[in-house]
PDB file of C-alpha atoms in Angstrom:
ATOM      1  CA  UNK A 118     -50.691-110.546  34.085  1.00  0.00           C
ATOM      2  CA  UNK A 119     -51.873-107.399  32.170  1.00  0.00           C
ATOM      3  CA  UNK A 120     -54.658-107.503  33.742  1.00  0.00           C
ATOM      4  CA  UNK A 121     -55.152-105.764  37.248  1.00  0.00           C
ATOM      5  CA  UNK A 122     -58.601-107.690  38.277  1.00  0.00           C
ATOM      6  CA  UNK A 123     -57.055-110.805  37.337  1.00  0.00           C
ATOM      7  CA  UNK A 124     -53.519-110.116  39.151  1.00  0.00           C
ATOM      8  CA  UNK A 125     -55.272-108.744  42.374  1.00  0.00           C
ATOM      9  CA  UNK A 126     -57.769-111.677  42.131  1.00  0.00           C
ATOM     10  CA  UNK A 127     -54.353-114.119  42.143  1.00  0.00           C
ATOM     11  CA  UNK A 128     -52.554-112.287  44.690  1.00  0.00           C
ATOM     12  CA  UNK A 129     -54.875-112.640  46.831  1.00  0.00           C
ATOM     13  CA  UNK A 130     -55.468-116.433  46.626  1.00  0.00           C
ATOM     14  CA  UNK A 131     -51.529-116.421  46.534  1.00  0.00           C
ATOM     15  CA  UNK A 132     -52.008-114.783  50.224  1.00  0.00           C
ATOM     16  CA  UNK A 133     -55.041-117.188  51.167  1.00  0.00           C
ATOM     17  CA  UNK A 134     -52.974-120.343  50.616  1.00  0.00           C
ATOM     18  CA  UNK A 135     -49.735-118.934  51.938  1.00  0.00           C
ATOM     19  CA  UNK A 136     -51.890-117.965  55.163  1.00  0.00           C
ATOM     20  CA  UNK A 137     -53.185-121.432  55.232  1.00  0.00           C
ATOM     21  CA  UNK A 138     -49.674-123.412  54.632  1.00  0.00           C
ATOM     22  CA  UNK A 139     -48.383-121.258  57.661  1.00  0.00           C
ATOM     23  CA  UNK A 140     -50.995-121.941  59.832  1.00  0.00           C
ATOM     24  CA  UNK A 141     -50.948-125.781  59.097  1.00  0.00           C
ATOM     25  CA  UNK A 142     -47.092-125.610  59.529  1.00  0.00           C
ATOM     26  CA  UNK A 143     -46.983-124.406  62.772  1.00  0.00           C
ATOM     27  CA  UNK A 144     -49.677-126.822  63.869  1.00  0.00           C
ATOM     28  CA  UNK A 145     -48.027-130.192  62.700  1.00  0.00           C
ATOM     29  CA  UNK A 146     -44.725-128.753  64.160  1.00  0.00           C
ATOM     30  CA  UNK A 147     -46.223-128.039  67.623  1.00  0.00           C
ATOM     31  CA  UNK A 148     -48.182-131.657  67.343  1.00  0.00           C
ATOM     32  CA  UNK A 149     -44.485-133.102  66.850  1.00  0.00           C
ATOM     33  CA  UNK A 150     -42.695-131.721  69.345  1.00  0.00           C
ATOM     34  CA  UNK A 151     -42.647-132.136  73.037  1.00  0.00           C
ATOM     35  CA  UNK A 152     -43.655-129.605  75.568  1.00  0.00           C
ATOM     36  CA  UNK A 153     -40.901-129.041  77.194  1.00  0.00           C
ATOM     37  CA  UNK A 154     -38.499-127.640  73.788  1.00  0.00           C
ATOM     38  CA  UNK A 155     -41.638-126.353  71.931  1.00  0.00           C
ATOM     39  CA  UNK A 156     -40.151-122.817  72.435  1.00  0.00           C
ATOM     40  CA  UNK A 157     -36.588-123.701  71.725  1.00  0.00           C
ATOM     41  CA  UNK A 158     -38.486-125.079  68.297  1.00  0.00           C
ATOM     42  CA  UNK A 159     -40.844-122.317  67.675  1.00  0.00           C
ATOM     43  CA  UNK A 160     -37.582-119.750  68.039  1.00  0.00           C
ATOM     44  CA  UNK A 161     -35.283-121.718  65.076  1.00  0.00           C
ATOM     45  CA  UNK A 162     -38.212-122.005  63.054  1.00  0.00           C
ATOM     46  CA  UNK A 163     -38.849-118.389  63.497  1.00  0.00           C
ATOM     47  CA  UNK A 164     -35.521-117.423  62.764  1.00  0.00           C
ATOM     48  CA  UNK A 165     -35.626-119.489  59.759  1.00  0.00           C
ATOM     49  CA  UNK A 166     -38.925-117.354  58.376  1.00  0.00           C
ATOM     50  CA  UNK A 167     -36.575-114.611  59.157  1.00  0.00           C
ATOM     51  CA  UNK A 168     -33.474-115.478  57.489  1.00  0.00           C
ATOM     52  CA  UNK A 169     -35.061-117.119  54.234  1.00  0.00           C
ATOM     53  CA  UNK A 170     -34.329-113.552  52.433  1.00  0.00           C
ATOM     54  CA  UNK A 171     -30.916-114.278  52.692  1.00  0.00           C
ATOM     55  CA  UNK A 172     -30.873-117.288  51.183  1.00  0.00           C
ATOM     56  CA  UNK A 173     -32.489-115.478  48.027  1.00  0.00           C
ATOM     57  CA  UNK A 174     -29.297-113.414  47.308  1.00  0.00           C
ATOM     58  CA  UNK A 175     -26.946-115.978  45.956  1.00  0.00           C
ATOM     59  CA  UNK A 176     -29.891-116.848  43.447  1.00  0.00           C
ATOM     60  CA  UNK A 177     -30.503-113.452  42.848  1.00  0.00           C
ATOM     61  CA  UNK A 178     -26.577-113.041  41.930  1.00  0.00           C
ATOM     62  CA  UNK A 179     -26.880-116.350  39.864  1.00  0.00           C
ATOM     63  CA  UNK A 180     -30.102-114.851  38.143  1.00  0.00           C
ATOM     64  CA  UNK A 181     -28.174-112.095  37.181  1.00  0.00           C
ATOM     65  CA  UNK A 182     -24.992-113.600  35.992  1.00  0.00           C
ATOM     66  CA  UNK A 183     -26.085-116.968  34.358  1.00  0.00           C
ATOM     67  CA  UNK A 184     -30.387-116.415  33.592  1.00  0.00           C
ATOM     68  CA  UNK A 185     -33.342-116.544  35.549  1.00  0.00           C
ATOM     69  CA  UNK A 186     -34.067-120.506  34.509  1.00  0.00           C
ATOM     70  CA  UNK A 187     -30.505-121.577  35.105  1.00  0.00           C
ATOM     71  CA  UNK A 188     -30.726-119.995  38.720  1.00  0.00           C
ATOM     72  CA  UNK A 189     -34.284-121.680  39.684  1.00  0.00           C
ATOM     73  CA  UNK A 190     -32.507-124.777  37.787  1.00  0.00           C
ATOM     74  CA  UNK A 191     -29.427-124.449  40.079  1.00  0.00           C
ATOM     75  CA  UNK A 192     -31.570-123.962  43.335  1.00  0.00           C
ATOM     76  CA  UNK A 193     -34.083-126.786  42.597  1.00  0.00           C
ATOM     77  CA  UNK A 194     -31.595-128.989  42.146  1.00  0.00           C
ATOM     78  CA  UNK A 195     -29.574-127.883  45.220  1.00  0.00           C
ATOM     79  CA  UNK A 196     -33.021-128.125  47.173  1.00  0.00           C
ATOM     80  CA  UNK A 197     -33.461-131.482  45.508  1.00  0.00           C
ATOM     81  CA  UNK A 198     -29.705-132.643  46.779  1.00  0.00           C
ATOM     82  CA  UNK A 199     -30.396-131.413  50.507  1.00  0.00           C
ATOM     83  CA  UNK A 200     -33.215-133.272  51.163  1.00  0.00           C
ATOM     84  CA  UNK A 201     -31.832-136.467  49.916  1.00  0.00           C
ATOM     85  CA  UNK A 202     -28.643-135.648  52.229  1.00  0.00           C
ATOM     86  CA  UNK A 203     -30.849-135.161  55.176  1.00  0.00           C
ATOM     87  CA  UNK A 204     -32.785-138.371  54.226  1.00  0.00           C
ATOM     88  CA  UNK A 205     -29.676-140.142  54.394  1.00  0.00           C
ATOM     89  CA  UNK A 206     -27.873-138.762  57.522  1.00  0.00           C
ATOM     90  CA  UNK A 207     -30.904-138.796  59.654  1.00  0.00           C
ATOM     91  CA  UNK A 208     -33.041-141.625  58.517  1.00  0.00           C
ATOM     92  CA  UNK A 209     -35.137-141.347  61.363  1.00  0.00           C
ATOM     93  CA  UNK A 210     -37.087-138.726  60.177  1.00  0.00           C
ATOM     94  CA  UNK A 211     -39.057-140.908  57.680  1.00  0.00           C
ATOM     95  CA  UNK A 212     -40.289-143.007  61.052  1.00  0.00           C
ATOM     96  CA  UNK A 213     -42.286-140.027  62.495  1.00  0.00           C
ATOM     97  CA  UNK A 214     -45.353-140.908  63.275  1.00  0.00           C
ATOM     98  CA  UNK A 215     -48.055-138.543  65.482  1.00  0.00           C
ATOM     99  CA  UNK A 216     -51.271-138.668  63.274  1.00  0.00           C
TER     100      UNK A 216
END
């Protein structure tokens, strides 16, 4: 935006929802998993908060090399191919049921 009031005003919605998604996350993950590993959970998730940076470099290098749309593109799709992978392997997950 060229406009500061109207980029502040959208940052800080941006930070409102993002506030709200994490809070809401952790809740449905502690509702889902027993007591007794809730910390052994809580700790991978953490370190996946932690380690998502990472995971932007190889679509910063593709952003670089082959366009900013072809990367997003490329790591949509790859997103896109993961999930249907872990649909497949562990079909289980689609029978979870706490609500």
């Amino acid at each position: 935006s060229n406009t500061l009031w109207l980029a502040m005003a959208l940052g800080a919605a941006t930070s409102l929802f993002g506030a709200m998604y994490g809070s809401l996350n952790m809740s449905m993950l502690q509702l889902a998993v027993n007591p007794e590993i809730r910390g052994r959970v809580m700790s991978i998730n953490m370190m996946a908060m932690g380690l998502m940076p990472v995971g932007v470099i190889p679509i910063s290098v593709a952003a670089e090399y082959i366009g900013i749309h072809e990367a997003l593109l490329l790591a949509a799709v790859l997103l896109a191919a993961s999930v249907v992978l872990v649909g497949k392997r562990f079909p289980e997950i689609r029978r979870i049921d706490k609500g």
